[in-house]
Short mmCIF file of C-alpha atoms in Angstrom, two decimals:
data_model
loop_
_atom_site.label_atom_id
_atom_site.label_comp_id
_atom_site.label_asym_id
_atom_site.label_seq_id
_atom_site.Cartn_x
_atom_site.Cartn_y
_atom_site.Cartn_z
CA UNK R 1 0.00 0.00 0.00
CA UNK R 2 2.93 2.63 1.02
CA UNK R 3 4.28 1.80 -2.75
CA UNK R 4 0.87 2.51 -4.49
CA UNK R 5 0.48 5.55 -2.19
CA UNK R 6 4.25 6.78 -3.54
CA UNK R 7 3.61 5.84 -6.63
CA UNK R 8 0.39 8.26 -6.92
CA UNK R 9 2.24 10.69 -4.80
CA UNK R 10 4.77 10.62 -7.76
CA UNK R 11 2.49 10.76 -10.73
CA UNK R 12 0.53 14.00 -9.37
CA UNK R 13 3.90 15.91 -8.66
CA UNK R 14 4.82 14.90 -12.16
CA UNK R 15 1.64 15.91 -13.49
CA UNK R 16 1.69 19.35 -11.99
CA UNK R 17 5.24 20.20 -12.80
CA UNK R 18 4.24 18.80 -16.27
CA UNK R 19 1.27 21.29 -16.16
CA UNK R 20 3.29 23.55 -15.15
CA UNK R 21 5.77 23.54 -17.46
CA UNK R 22 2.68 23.72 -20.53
CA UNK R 23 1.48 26.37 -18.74
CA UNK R 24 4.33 28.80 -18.68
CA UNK R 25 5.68 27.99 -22.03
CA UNK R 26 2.00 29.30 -23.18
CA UNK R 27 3.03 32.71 -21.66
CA UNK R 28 6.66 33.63 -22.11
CA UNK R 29 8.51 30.35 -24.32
CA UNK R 30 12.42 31.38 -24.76
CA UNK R 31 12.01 32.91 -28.01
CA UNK R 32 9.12 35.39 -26.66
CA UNK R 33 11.46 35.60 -23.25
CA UNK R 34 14.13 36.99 -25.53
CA UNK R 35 12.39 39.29 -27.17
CA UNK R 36 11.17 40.76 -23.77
CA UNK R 37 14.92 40.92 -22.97
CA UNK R 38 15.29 42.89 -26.03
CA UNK R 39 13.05 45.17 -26.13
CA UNK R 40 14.31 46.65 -22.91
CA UNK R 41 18.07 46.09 -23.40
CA UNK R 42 16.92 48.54 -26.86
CA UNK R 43 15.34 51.00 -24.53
CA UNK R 44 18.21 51.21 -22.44
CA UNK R 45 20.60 51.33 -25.15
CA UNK R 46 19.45 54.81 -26.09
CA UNK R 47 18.01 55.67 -22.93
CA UNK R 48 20.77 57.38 -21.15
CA UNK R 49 19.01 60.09 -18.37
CA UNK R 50 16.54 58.19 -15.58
CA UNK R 51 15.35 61.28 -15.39
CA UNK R 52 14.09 60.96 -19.20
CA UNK R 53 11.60 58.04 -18.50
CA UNK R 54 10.23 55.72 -21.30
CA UNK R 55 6.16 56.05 -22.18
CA UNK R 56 5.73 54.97 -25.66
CA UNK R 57 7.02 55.53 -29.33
CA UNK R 58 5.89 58.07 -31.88
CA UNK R 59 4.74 57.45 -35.22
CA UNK R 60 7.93 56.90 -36.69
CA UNK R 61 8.80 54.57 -33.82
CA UNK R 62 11.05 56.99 -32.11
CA UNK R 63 10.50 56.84 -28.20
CA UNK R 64 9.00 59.43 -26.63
CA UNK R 65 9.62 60.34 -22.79
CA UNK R 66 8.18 61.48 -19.36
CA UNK R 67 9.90 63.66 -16.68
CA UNK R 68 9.98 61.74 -13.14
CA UNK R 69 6.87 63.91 -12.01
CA UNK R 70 4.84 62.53 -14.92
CA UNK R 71 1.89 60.22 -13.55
CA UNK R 72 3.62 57.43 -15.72
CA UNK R 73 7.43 57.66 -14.65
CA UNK R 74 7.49 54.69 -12.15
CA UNK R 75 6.11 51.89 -14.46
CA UNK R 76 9.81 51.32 -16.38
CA UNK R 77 12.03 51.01 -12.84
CA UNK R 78 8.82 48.75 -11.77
CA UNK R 79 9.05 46.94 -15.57
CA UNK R 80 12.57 46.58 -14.33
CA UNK R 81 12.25 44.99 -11.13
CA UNK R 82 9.99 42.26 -12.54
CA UNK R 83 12.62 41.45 -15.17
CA UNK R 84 14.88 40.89 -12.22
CA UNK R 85 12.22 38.70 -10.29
CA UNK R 86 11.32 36.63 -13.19
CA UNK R 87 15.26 36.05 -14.69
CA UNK R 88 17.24 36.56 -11.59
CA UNK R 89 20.00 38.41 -13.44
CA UNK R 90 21.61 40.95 -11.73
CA UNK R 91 21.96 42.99 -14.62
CA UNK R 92 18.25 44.12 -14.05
CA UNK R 93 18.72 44.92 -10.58
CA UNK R 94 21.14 47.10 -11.15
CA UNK R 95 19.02 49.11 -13.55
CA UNK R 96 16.07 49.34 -11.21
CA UNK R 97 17.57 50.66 -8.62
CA UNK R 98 18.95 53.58 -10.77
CA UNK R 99 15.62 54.26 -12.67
CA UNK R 100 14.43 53.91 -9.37
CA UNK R 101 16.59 56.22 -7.47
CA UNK R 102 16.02 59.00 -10.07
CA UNK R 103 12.61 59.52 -8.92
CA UNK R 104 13.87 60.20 -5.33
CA UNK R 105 12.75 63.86 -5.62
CA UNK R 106 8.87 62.99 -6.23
CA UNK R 107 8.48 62.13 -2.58
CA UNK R 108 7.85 65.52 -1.88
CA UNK R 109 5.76 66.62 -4.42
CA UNK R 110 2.30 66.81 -3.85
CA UNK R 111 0.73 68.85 -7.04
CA UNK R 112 -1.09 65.91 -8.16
CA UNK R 113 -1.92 62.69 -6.79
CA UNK R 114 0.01 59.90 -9.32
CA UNK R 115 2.96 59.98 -6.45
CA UNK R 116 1.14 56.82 -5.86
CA UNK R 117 1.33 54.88 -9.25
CA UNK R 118 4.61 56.35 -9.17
CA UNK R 119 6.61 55.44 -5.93
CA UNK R 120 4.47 52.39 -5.23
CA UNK R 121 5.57 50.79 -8.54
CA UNK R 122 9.53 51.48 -8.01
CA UNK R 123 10.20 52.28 -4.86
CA UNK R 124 7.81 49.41 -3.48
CA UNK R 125 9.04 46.83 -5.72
CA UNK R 126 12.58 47.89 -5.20
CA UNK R 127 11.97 47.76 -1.63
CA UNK R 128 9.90 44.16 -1.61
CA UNK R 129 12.80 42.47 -3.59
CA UNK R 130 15.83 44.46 -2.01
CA UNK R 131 17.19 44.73 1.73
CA UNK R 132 17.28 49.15 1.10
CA UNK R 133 15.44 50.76 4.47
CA UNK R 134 15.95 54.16 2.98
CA UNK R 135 13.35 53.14 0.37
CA UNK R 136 11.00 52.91 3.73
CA UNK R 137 11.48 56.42 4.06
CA UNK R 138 10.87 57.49 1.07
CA UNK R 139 7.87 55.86 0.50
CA UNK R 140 6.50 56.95 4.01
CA UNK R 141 7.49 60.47 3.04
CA UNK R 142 5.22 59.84 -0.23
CA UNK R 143 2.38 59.02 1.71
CA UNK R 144 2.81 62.36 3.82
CA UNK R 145 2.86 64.69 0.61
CA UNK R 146 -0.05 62.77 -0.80
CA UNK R 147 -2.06 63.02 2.63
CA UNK R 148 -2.00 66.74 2.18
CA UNK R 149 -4.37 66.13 -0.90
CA UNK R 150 -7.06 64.71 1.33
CA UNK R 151 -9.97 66.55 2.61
CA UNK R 152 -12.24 64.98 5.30
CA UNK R 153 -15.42 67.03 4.01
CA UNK R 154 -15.45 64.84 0.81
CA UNK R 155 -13.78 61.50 2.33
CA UNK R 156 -11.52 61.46 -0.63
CA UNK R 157 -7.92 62.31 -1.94
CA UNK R 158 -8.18 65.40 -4.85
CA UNK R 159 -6.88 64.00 -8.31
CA UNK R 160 -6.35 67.28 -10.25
CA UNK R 161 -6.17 70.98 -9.45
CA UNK R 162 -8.81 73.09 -10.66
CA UNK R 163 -10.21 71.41 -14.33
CA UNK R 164 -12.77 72.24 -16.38
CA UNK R 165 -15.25 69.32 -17.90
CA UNK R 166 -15.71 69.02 -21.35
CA UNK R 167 -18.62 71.11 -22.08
CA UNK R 168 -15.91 74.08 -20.48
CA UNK R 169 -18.53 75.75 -18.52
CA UNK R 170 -18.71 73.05 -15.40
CA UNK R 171 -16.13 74.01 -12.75
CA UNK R 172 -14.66 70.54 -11.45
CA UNK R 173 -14.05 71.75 -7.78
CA UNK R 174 -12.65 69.04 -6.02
CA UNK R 175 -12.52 66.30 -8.79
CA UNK R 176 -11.72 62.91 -7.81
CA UNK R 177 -10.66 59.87 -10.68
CA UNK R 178 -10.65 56.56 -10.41
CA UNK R 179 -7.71 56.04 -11.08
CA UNK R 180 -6.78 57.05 -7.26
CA UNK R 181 -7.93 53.77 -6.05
CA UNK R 182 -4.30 52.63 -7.19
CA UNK R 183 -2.63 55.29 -4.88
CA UNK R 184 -3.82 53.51 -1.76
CA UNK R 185 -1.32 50.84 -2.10
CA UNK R 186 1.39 53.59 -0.99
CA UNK R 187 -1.04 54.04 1.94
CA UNK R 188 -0.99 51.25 3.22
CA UNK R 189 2.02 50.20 2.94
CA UNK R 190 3.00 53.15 4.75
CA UNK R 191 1.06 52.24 7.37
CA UNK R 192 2.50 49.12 7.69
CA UNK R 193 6.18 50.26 7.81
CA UNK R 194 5.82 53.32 9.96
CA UNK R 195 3.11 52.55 12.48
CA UNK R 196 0.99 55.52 11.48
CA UNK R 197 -2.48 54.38 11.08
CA UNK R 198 -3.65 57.83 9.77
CA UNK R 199 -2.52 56.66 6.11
CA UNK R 200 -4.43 53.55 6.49
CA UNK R 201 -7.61 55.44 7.49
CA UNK R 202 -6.85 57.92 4.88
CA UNK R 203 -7.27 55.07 2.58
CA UNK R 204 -10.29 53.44 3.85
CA UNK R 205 -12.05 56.22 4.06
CA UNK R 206 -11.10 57.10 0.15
CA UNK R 207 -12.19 53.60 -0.63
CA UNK R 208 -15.63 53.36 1.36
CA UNK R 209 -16.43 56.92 -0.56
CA UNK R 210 -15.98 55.91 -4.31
CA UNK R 211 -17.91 52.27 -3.53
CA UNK R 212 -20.63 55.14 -2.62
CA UNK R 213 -20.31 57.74 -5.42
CA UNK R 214 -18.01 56.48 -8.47
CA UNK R 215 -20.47 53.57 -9.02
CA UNK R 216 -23.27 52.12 -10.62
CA UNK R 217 -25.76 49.15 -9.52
CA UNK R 218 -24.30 47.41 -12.25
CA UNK R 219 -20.71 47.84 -10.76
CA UNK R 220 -19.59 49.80 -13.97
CA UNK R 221 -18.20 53.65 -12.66
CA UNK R 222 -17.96 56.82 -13.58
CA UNK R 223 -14.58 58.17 -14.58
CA UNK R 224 -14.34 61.62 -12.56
CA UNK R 225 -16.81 62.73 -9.27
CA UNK R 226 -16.41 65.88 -8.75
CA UNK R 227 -17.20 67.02 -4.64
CA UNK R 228 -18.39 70.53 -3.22
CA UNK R 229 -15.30 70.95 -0.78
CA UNK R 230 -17.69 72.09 2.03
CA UNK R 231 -19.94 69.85 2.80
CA UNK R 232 -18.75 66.74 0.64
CA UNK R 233 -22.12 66.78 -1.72
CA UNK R 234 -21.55 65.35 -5.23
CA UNK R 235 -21.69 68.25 -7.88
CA UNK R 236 -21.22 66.29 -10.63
CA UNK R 237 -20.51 62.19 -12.30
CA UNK R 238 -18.61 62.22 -15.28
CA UNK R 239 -16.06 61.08 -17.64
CA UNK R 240 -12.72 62.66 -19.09
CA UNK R 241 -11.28 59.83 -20.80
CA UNK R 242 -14.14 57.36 -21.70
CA UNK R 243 -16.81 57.70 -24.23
CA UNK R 244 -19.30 59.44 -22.56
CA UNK R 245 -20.75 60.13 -18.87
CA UNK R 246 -22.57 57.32 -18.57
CA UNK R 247 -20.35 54.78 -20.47
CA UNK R 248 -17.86 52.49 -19.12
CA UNK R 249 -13.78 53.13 -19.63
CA UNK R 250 -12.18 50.48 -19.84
CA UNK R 251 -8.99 51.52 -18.10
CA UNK R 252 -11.43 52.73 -15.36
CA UNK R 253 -12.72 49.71 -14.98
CA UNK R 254 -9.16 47.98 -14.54
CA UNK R 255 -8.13 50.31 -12.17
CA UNK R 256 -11.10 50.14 -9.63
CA UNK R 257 -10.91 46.30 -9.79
CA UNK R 258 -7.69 46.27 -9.09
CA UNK R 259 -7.61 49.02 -6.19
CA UNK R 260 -10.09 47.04 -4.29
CA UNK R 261 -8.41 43.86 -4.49
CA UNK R 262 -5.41 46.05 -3.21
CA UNK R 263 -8.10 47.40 -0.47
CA UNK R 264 -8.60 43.40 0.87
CA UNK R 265 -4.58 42.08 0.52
CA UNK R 266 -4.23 45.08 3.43
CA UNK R 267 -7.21 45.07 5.72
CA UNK R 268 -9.34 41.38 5.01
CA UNK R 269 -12.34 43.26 5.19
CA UNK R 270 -14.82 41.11 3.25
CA UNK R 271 -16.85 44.21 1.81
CA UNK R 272 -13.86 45.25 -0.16
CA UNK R 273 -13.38 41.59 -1.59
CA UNK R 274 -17.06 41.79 -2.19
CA UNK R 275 -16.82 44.86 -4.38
CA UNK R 276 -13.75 43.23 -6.49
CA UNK R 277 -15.68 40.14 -7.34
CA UNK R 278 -18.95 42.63 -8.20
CA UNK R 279 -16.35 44.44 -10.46
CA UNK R 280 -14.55 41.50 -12.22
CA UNK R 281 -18.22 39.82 -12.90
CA UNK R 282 -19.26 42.98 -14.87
CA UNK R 283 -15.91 43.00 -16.60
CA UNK R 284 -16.27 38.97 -17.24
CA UNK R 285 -19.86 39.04 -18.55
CA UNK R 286 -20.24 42.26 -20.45
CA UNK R 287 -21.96 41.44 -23.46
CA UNK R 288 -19.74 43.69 -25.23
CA UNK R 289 -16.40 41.69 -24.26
CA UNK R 290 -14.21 40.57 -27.38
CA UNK R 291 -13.54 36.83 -26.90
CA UNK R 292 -9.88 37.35 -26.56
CA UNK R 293 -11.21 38.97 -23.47
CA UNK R 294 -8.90 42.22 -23.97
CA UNK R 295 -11.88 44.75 -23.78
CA UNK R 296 -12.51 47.83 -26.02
CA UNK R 297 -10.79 50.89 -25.09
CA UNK R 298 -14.89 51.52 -23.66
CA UNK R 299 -17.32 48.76 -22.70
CA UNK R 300 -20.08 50.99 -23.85
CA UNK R 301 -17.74 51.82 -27.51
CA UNK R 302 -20.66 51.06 -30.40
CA UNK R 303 -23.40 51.60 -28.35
CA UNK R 304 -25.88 54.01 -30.28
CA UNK R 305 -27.18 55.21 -26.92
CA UNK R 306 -24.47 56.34 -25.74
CA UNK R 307 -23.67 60.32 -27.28
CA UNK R 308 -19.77 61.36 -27.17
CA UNK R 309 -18.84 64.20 -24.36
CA UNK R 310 -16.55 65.54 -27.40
CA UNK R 311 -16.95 66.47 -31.03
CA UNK R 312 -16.51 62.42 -32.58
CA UNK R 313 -16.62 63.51 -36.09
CA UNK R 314 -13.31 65.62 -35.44
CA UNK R 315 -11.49 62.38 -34.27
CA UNK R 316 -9.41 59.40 -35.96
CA UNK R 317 -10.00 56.71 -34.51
CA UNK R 318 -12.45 53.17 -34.50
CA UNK R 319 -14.52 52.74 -31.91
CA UNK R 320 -13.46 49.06 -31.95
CA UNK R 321 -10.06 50.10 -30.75
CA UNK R 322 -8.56 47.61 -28.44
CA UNK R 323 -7.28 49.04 -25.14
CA UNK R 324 -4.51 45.88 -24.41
CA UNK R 325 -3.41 48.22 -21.39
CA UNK R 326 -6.97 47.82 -20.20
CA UNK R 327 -6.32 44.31 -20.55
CA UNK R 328 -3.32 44.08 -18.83
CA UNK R 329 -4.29 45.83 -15.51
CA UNK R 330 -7.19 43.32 -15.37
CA UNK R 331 -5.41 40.45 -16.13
CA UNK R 332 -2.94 40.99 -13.34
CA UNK R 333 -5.86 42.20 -10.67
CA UNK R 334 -7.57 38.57 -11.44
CA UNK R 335 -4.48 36.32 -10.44
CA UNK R 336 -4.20 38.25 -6.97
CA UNK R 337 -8.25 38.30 -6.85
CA UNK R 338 -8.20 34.38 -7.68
CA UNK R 339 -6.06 33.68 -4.06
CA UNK R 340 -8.77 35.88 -1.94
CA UNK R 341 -12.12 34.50 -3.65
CA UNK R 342 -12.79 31.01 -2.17
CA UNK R 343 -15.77 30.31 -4.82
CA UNK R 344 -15.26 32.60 -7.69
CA UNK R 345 -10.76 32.23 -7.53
CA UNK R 346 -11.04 29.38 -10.74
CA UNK R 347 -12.92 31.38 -12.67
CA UNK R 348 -10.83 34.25 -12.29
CA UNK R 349 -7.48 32.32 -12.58
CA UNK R 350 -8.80 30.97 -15.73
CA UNK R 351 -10.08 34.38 -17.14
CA UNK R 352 -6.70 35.60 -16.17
CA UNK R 353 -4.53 33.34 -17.71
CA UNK R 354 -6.86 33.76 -21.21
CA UNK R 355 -6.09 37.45 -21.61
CA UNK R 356 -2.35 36.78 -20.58
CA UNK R 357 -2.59 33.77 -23.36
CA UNK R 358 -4.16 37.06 -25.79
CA UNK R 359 -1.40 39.87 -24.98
CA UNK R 360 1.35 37.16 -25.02
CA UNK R 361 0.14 36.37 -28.72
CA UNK R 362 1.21 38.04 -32.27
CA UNK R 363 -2.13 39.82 -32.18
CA UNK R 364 -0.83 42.36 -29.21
CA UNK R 365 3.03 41.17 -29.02
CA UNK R 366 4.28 41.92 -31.90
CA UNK R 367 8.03 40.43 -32.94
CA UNK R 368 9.18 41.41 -35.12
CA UNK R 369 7.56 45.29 -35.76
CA UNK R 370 8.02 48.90 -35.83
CA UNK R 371 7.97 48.82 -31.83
CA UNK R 372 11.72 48.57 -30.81
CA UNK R 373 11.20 49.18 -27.36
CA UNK R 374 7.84 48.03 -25.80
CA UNK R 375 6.42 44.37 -25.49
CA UNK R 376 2.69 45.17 -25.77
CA UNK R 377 0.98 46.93 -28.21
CA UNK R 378 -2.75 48.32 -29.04
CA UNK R 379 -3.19 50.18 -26.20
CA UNK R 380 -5.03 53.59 -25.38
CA UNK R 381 -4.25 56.43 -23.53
CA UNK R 382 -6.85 59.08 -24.05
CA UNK R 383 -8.77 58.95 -27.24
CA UNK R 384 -11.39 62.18 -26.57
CA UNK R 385 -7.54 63.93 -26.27
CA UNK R 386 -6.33 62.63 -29.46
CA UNK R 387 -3.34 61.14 -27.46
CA UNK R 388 -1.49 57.40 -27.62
CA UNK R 389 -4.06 55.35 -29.63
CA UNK R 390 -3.28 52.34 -30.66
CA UNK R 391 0.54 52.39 -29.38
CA UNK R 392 2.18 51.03 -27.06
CA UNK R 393 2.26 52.03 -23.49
CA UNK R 394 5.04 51.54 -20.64
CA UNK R 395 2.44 50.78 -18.12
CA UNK R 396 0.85 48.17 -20.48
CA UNK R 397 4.24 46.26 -20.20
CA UNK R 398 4.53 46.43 -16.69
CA UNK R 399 1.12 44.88 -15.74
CA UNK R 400 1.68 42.50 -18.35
CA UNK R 401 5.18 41.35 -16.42
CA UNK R 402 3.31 41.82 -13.12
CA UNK R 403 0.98 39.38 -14.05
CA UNK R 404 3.43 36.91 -15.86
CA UNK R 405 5.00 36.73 -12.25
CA UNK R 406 1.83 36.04 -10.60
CA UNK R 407 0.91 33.55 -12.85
CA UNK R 408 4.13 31.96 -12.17
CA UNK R 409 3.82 32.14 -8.37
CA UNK R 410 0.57 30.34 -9.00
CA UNK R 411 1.85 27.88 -10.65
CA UNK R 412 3.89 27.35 -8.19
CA UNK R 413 1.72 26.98 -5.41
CA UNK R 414 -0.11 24.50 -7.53
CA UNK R 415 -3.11 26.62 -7.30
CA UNK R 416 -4.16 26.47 -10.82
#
């Protein structure tokens, strides 16, 4: 009997390394792990300042840049650190921590509230992979400079100074995005190094008010809510990026899924895990959801009910534009959502590794092509704006990496 029993024991760890093995040759195989490699040892070929920062490529394929105060600076130290954590060549380390270090400054800034997206992706990896306690301080330091952008009347961190919406006549007083669900990360984790609860409450707080006012019964959400900064009341729901006030962004969408899911890893409150699940089953069983499941750069993009906030007919672009950076964000939320959600986790594991199966593919990584420097392409940054459509994007990449590496950790774990 202790044979047979061994003998079993053997065939299932066989079976799962086999599985494995299938499993993350589907992703990254060596030829698509070289090109990776490649793209960024290009990048870094001709990018010589850290304080120059890599965003995407113009139409002639030349990069184009971001200063280290740009909302998107932290994504390519971040890209970096992953390429460490998924080769284990030094090589990469010792580029992340000088992309890294470059953005040292930012930790005082506090003119707009991407110090977030910005420290939490370098200076948090950098500091989860590395031994460095002055990356503790900086990040800590973030978290105090970002603090001074919340107000208690609204329950909510400001996004952007004074704006204007598109129609140029409504004042956006206090407008929040949500995109500042991903700032709470650096919150929390400040909390957790220093002691200081008042981060962590800062963040709650943020979180409990967009569950109230960002979103629909449906679980889709506005893009921008914009607060009187007296008594808190909401002035006005809107969008900036998406296709119209009432539609559904894609990118939005990723980002409040994936804030939430960052709202339950820190505090195990069940409502928060509650509200991820509500989000991922509207992004998982929109009607309007390509098959490849990498959504357009709108859920609502198509729909003749829905009216554009801006003048369409001036624009170039398709309103089945892919958004893979949409995709990406997602993707990666749904493999850390998977280990939290005790009935739903297969589904979303599965769903997950589909759209990684999708970007990891010719059809978004493209090898060879005119993109020397990126690994994903057909992705969206604003289209009302005119800006990045249908190019790639560094913070496309660094989902995508993030969620090669928990798919891999997974995998590991034997979990799927």
């Amino acid at each position: 009997m202790n044979r047979l029993y061994s003998f079993f024991f053997l065939l299932s760890i066989l079976t799962i390394a086999l599985f494995t093995a299938c499993q993350n040759e589907a992703v990254l195989n060596e030829d698509k792990m070289k090109f990776v490699a490649g793209q960024f040892e290009n990048t870094l070929a001709v990018s010589i300042d850290p304080e120059s920062i890599p965003r995407t490529i113009s139409d002639d394929g030349t990069l184009k840049t971001t200063g280290i105060y740009g909302w998107t600076s932290g994504f390519f130290a971040g890209s970096l650190w992953y390429m460490y954590e998924l080769t284990g060549q030094e090589k990469w380390k010792k580029e992340a921590k000088k992309w890294t270090e470059a953005l040292e400054p930012v930790q005082h800034y506090n003119r707009h509230h991407d110090v977030g997206f910005i420290m939490s992706c370098s200076y948090g990896n950098g500091l989860r992979l590395t031994d460095e306690k002055e990356y503790e301080k900086v990040l800590v330091q973030t978290a105090r400079s970002l603090s001074t952008r919340f107000n208690p009347a609204t329950g909510s961190i400001k996004s952007w100074n004074y704006k204007k919406s598109w129609d140029g006549e409504t004042e956006w007083f206090y407008p929040v995005i949500i995109d500042n669900m991903m700032n709470l990360e650096l919150m929390f984790e400040a909390s957790r190094i220093s002691g200081d609860p008042t981060f962590r409450e800062i963040a709650v707080r943020h979180a409990r008010t967009t569950m109230k006012n960002h979103y629909r019964k449906d679980f889709s959400c506005y893009h921008v809510v914009n607060y009187d900064t007296i008594n808190g009341r909401v002035l006005d729901q809107a969008t900036n990026q998406g296709l119209a006030d009432l539609s559904s962004w894609a990118r939005g969408q990723a980002w409040g899924l994936y804030g939430f899911t960052i709202c339950y890893r820190y505090t195990q409150n069940d409502e928060f895990l509650k509200f991820a699940e509500n989000i991922a089953d509207y992004i998982l069983s929109h009607p309007n959801l390509p098959e490849d499941k990498v959504p357009y750069w709108d859920f609502n993009a198509g729909d003749p009910d829905m009216v554009p906030q801006w003048d369409a007919s001036a624009s170039e672009f398709s309103m089945d534009q892919r958004d893979a950076s949409a995709a990406a964000i997602i993707c990666s939320a749904l493999f850390e959502l998977s280990t939290y959600s005790s009935v739903k986790g297969k589904n979303y594991a599965e769903a997950a590794s589909k759209i990684l199966e999708s970007l990891a593919s010719p059809a978004y990584m493209k090898i060879p092509g005119n993109n020397r420097y990126f690994i994903i392409d057909h992705c969206v940054g604003s289209i009302p704006h005119g800006v990045e459509i249908d190019v790639p994007l560094v913070y496309a990449d660094y989902y995508f990496l993030e969620a090669v590496k928990r798919k891999r950790d997974l995998l590991g774990k034997g979990d799927i």
